Amino acid sequence: MSTSSVSARPLVVASDAAFVESARRWCAAAGGEAEPLDDPERVRAAWRKAPVVVVDSTRLDLVRRLDLPKRESVLVVAPDPQLAWRPALDVGARDVICGADENAIVEALVSAMDGSGEACVITVIGACGGVGASTLAAATAQLAVERGLRSVLVDGDGTAGGIDLLVGAEAAEGLRWPDLDGAVGQVAVSELVSTLPQHRGLRLVSHGREGKHVRAGTPVVSATVRGFDVVVADVPRQLDELARELVARSVLTVVVVPRRLGGVVAANALIRRIEPWAGSVALVTRDCPAAVSSAAIERDVGLPVLAELASSRRLAADLEHGLGPTQAK
């Protein structure tokens, strides 16, 4: 698996030549060049990367069969939107527009391709336990705050007791996943932001202590993407529905790998599991006794190493005292 940049070409899922020609015209008017596809595998490969997806309502059956991850900016064009709404919702469409209303289609494309209101989403996963993936995720989110960005840390692991403990925010008031799970429809950004716990300027979507899995996190995740500059998610190795959605929405998934042979094996196995949902993937290596080189890991895994993490004897104790990852020494 290799890294890939986000494509600037809108994906058009269609087989009808007249629809494709119209879609080329709509995309050109919005400042983009359409990429018409109808082959299932090519549609799957392009699904995550396109800034917007335009689906001919006659090909909704194809998109539904592929069971693609939910994503923002899916637009269905239909002769009669009322008849297409139900199947369009099944594939995660945010709008269904009549094909005769070309102005509305172009406006929707412009809005989607502009990218405003879309956070930079990063997920962090440990290739194996105890490598500091949660700490790296928390530090990344906090450093974004310190650089003046609106940042939120999303806890994707319901079995870890709550990431608010890691940053020293267990006493911060606000709603956590047990309160938010099950939200339906579109969650208002202003309402979500005002109700989340905040600590040192960082907002948190944290699990509680109960160890419950999130059943329906899409509305909350969508609101974080719309409402923040940076979304950093801590995701477990065994991907549940919430973790898969967070990975699928990410511009980058970071895998933390201990610099030993077992780490390379674990990283390769993890990358194979996340490949159906992940876009760009990169590595961060963690120092350990008898460490192999990061260059060797980069070669054996086949992905770039962004950084090396050094070990710290004081870090665990400092985190236990609530200092948070950027305050700890």
Coordinates of C-alpha atoms in Angstrom, one line a residue:
M1 CA 0.0 0.0 0.0
S2 CA 1.4 3.4 -0.8
T3 CA 0.5 6.9 0.2
S4 CA -1.6 9.0 -2.2
S5 CA -2.6 12.6 -2.4
V6 CA -6.2 13.7 -2.5
S7 CA -7.6 13.9 -6.0
A8 CA -8.9 17.2 -7.2
R9 CA -11.3 15.5 -9.7
P10 CA -15.0 15.0 -8.8
L11 CA -16.0 11.4 -9.1
V12 CA -19.0 10.8 -11.4
V13 CA -20.6 7.4 -11.0
A14 CA -22.6 6.9 -14.2
S15 CA -22.9 4.7 -17.3
D16 CA -25.3 6.8 -19.3
A17 CA -23.4 8.9 -21.9
A18 CA -25.8 11.8 -21.8
F19 CA -25.5 12.0 -18.0
V20 CA -21.7 11.8 -18.2
E21 CA -21.7 14.7 -20.7
S22 CA -23.9 16.8 -18.4
A23 CA -21.8 15.9 -15.4
R24 CA -18.6 17.1 -17.3
R25 CA -20.4 20.4 -17.9
W26 CA -21.5 20.8 -14.3
C27 CA -18.0 20.0 -12.9
A28 CA -16.4 22.4 -15.4
A29 CA -18.7 25.2 -14.3
A30 CA -17.7 24.5 -10.7
G31 CA -14.0 24.6 -11.6
G32 CA -13.3 20.9 -11.7
E33 CA -12.7 18.1 -14.2
A34 CA -15.1 15.2 -13.9
E35 CA -13.8 11.6 -13.5
P36 CA -16.6 9.4 -14.9
L37 CA -16.4 5.8 -13.7
D38 CA -18.7 2.8 -13.7
D39 CA -16.3 -0.1 -13.1
P40 CA -16.9 -1.3 -9.5
E41 CA -13.2 -1.6 -8.5
R42 CA -12.3 1.8 -10.0
V43 CA -15.3 3.4 -8.2
R44 CA -14.1 1.8 -4.9
A45 CA -10.6 3.1 -5.4
A46 CA -11.6 6.6 -6.2
W47 CA -14.4 6.9 -3.6
R48 CA -12.3 8.2 -0.7
K49 CA -10.1 10.5 -2.7
A50 CA -12.5 12.6 -4.7
P51 CA -13.5 16.0 -3.2
V52 CA -17.2 15.2 -4.2
V53 CA -19.1 12.3 -5.7
V54 CA -21.9 12.8 -8.2
V55 CA -24.1 9.7 -8.6
D56 CA -26.6 9.1 -11.4
S57 CA -29.7 7.8 -9.6
T58 CA -29.7 4.8 -12.0
R59 CA -26.4 3.7 -10.5
L60 CA -27.3 3.8 -6.9
D61 CA -27.6 0.1 -6.9
L62 CA -23.9 -0.2 -7.9
V63 CA -22.8 2.1 -5.0
R64 CA -25.1 0.2 -2.5
R65 CA -23.7 -3.2 -3.6
L66 CA -20.1 -2.0 -3.0
D67 CA -20.9 -1.2 0.7
L68 CA -18.5 1.8 0.6
P69 CA -17.6 3.8 3.7
K70 CA -19.8 6.8 4.5
R71 CA -18.2 10.1 3.5
E72 CA -19.1 13.8 3.1
S73 CA -20.1 15.4 -0.2
V74 CA -22.1 12.7 -2.0
L75 CA -24.6 14.2 -4.4
V76 CA -27.3 12.2 -6.2
V77 CA -28.9 13.6 -9.4
A78 CA -32.2 12.1 -10.3
P79 CA -35.1 12.9 -12.7
D80 CA -37.5 12.8 -9.7
P81 CA -35.7 13.4 -6.3
Q82 CA -38.7 12.2 -4.3
L83 CA -38.3 8.7 -5.8
A84 CA -34.5 8.6 -5.2
W85 CA -34.3 9.8 -1.6
R86 CA -34.6 6.4 0.1
P87 CA -31.8 4.7 -1.8
A88 CA -29.8 7.9 -1.8
L89 CA -29.8 7.9 2.0
D90 CA -28.7 4.3 2.0
V91 CA -25.4 5.3 0.3
G92 CA -24.9 8.4 2.6
A93 CA -25.9 11.1 0.1
R94 CA -26.4 14.5 1.7
D95 CA -28.5 15.9 -1.2
V96 CA -30.7 14.7 -4.1
I97 CA -31.1 17.3 -6.9
C98 CA -33.3 17.2 -10.0
G99 CA -31.2 16.8 -13.1
A100 CA -33.1 19.7 -14.7
D101 CA -31.9 22.1 -11.9
E102 CA -28.4 22.7 -13.2
N103 CA -27.9 25.8 -11.1
A104 CA -28.5 23.9 -7.9
I105 CA -26.2 21.1 -9.0
V106 CA -23.3 23.5 -9.8
E107 CA -23.8 25.4 -6.5
A108 CA -23.7 22.1 -4.6
L109 CA -20.5 21.2 -6.4
V110 CA -18.9 24.5 -5.8
S111 CA -19.7 24.2 -2.1
A112 CA -18.2 20.7 -1.9
M113 CA -15.1 21.4 -3.9
D114 CA -14.4 24.6 -2.0
G115 CA -13.6 22.5 1.1
S116 CA -14.7 25.2 3.6
G117 CA -15.9 23.9 6.9
E118 CA -14.0 20.6 6.5
A119 CA -11.4 19.7 9.2
C120 CA -8.1 18.0 8.6
V121 CA -8.8 14.6 10.1
I122 CA -5.9 12.4 11.3
T123 CA -6.2 9.0 12.9
V124 CA -3.5 7.4 15.1
I125 CA -3.3 3.6 15.6
G126 CA -0.8 1.5 17.5
A127 CA 0.6 -1.5 15.6
C128 CA 0.6 -3.2 18.9
G129 CA -0.2 -2.3 22.5
G130 CA 1.8 0.0 24.7
V131 CA 3.6 2.0 21.9
G132 CA 2.1 5.4 22.9
A133 CA -0.5 5.8 20.1
S134 CA -3.0 7.5 22.4
T135 CA -0.4 9.8 23.8
L136 CA 0.7 10.8 20.3
A137 CA -2.9 11.5 19.3
A138 CA -3.4 13.6 22.3
A139 CA -0.2 15.5 21.9
T140 CA -1.0 16.2 18.2
A141 CA -4.4 17.6 19.0
Q142 CA -3.0 19.7 21.8
L143 CA -0.2 21.1 19.7
A144 CA -2.7 22.1 17.1
V145 CA -4.4 24.2 19.8
E146 CA -1.1 25.8 20.8
R147 CA -0.7 26.8 17.1
G148 CA -4.0 28.7 17.2
L149 CA -6.2 26.0 15.5
R150 CA -9.6 24.8 16.6
S151 CA -8.8 21.2 17.6
V152 CA -10.8 18.3 18.9
L153 CA -9.5 14.9 20.2
V154 CA -11.9 12.0 19.4
D155 CA -11.7 8.9 21.5
G156 CA -12.3 5.9 19.2
D157 CA -11.5 3.2 21.7
G158 CA -14.3 2.3 24.1
T159 CA -12.2 -0.2 26.0
A160 CA -9.5 2.2 27.3
G161 CA -11.5 4.0 30.0
G162 CA -11.7 7.5 28.4
I163 CA -9.0 9.6 26.7
D164 CA -9.9 12.4 29.0
L165 CA -7.9 10.6 31.7
L166 CA -4.8 10.8 29.5
V167 CA -4.9 14.6 29.1
G168 CA -5.9 15.2 32.7
A169 CA -9.4 16.3 31.8
E170 CA -11.4 13.7 33.8
A171 CA -13.0 16.4 35.9
A172 CA -13.9 18.7 33.0
E173 CA -17.7 19.1 32.6
G174 CA -19.4 18.2 29.3
L175 CA -21.0 15.4 27.3
R176 CA -19.1 12.2 26.5
W177 CA -19.8 9.4 24.1
P178 CA -22.4 7.7 26.4
D179 CA -24.4 11.0 26.3
L180 CA -23.9 11.6 22.5
D181 CA -24.3 8.1 21.1
G182 CA -27.5 7.7 19.2
A183 CA -27.8 11.3 17.9
V184 CA -29.8 11.3 14.7
G185 CA -29.9 13.6 11.8
Q186 CA -27.5 16.5 11.5
V187 CA -25.9 17.6 14.8
A188 CA -25.5 21.4 15.1
V189 CA -21.9 22.3 15.3
S190 CA -22.5 25.2 17.8
E191 CA -24.4 22.9 20.0
L192 CA -21.8 20.1 20.0
V193 CA -18.9 22.5 20.6
S194 CA -20.6 24.1 23.5
T195 CA -21.3 20.8 25.2
L196 CA -18.0 19.0 24.8
P197 CA -15.4 19.0 27.7
Q198 CA -12.6 21.4 27.2
H199 CA -9.1 21.3 28.7
R200 CA -6.3 23.7 28.0
G201 CA -8.3 24.9 24.9
L202 CA -8.7 21.3 23.5
R203 CA -12.2 19.9 23.0
L204 CA -12.7 16.2 23.7
V205 CA -15.1 13.6 22.5
S206 CA -14.2 11.1 25.1
H207 CA -15.5 7.7 26.2
G208 CA -16.7 7.2 29.7
R209 CA -15.5 4.6 32.1
E210 CA -18.1 2.0 31.2
G211 CA -16.3 0.5 28.2
K212 CA -19.3 0.7 25.9
H213 CA -19.0 0.7 22.1
V214 CA -20.5 3.6 20.1
R215 CA -23.5 2.4 18.1
A216 CA -24.2 5.4 16.0
G217 CA -21.4 8.0 15.9
T218 CA -21.8 9.4 12.4
P219 CA -23.7 12.6 13.3
V220 CA -21.2 13.5 15.9
V221 CA -18.2 12.7 13.8
S222 CA -19.7 14.7 10.9
A223 CA -20.2 17.7 13.2
T224 CA -16.6 17.6 14.4
V225 CA -15.5 17.6 10.8
R226 CA -17.6 20.6 10.0
G227 CA -16.9 22.5 13.2
F228 CA -13.1 22.3 13.8
D229 CA -9.9 22.9 11.9
V230 CA -8.2 19.7 13.1
V231 CA -9.8 16.4 14.3
V232 CA -7.4 13.9 15.8
A233 CA -8.8 10.4 16.5
D234 CA -7.3 7.7 18.7
V235 CA -8.4 4.4 17.1
P236 CA -8.0 0.8 18.3
R237 CA -6.4 -1.9 16.2
Q238 CA -9.6 -4.0 16.0
L239 CA -11.7 -1.7 14.0
D240 CA -15.3 -1.4 15.0
E241 CA -17.9 0.7 13.0
L242 CA -16.8 4.0 14.7
A243 CA -13.1 3.3 14.1
R244 CA -13.7 2.4 10.4
E245 CA -15.6 5.6 9.9
L246 CA -12.8 7.7 11.5
V247 CA -10.2 6.1 9.3
A248 CA -12.3 6.5 6.2
R249 CA -12.7 10.2 6.8
S250 CA -9.0 10.8 7.5
V251 CA -6.6 12.5 5.2
L252 CA -3.9 10.6 7.0
T253 CA -3.7 7.5 9.2
V254 CA -0.6 7.3 11.3
V255 CA 0.5 3.8 12.5
V256 CA 2.9 3.8 15.5
V257 CA 5.4 1.0 15.2
P258 CA 7.9 -0.2 17.8
R259 CA 11.3 -0.5 16.3
R260 CA 11.6 -4.3 16.6
L261 CA 10.8 -7.3 14.3
G262 CA 7.5 -8.0 16.0
G263 CA 6.5 -4.4 15.4
V264 CA 7.1 -4.8 11.6
V265 CA 5.0 -7.9 11.5
A266 CA 2.2 -6.3 13.5
A267 CA 2.3 -3.2 11.4
N268 CA 2.0 -5.1 8.1
A269 CA -1.0 -7.1 9.5
L270 CA -2.7 -3.9 10.7
I271 CA -2.2 -2.1 7.4
R272 CA -3.8 -5.0 5.5
R273 CA -6.8 -4.7 7.8
I274 CA -7.2 -0.9 7.5
E275 CA -6.5 -0.8 3.7
P276 CA -10.1 -1.0 2.6
W277 CA -10.9 2.2 4.5
A278 CA -7.7 4.2 4.7
G279 CA -6.5 6.8 2.2
S280 CA -3.0 7.9 3.0
V281 CA -1.0 5.9 5.6
A282 CA 2.3 6.7 7.2
L283 CA 4.4 5.5 10.1
V284 CA 5.8 6.9 13.3
T285 CA 8.4 4.6 15.0
R286 CA 8.9 4.2 18.7
D287 CA 12.3 3.5 20.2
C288 CA 12.8 0.3 22.2
P289 CA 15.7 -1.9 23.3
A290 CA 17.7 -3.6 20.6
A291 CA 15.9 -1.3 18.1
V292 CA 16.1 -1.8 14.4
S293 CA 16.4 1.3 12.3
S294 CA 13.5 3.3 11.0
A295 CA 14.9 3.0 7.5
A296 CA 14.6 -0.8 7.8
I297 CA 11.0 -0.5 9.0
E298 CA 10.2 1.9 6.2
R299 CA 11.6 -0.6 3.7
D300 CA 9.9 -3.7 5.1
V301 CA 6.5 -2.1 5.6
G302 CA 6.7 0.0 2.4
L303 CA 5.4 3.2 3.9
P304 CA 7.2 6.5 4.9
V305 CA 8.3 7.1 8.4
L306 CA 7.3 10.6 9.5
A307 CA 9.0 10.7 12.8
E308 CA 10.8 8.8 15.5
L309 CA 9.5 8.8 19.1
A310 CA 12.1 8.5 21.9
S311 CA 11.4 6.8 25.2
S312 CA 10.9 8.8 28.3
R313 CA 11.1 7.4 31.9
R314 CA 9.1 10.3 33.3
L315 CA 6.3 10.4 30.8
A316 CA 4.1 7.7 32.3
A317 CA 4.4 9.2 35.8
D318 CA 3.7 12.8 34.5
L319 CA 0.6 11.6 32.6
E320 CA -0.6 9.8 35.7
H321 CA -0.4 13.1 37.5
G322 CA -2.6 14.8 34.9
L323 CA 0.0 16.9 33.2
G324 CA -1.1 15.9 29.7
P325 CA 1.3 14.9 26.9
T326 CA 2.5 18.3 26.0
Q327 CA 3.2 19.3 29.6
A328 CA 4.9 16.1 30.6
K329 CA 8.7 15.9 30.3

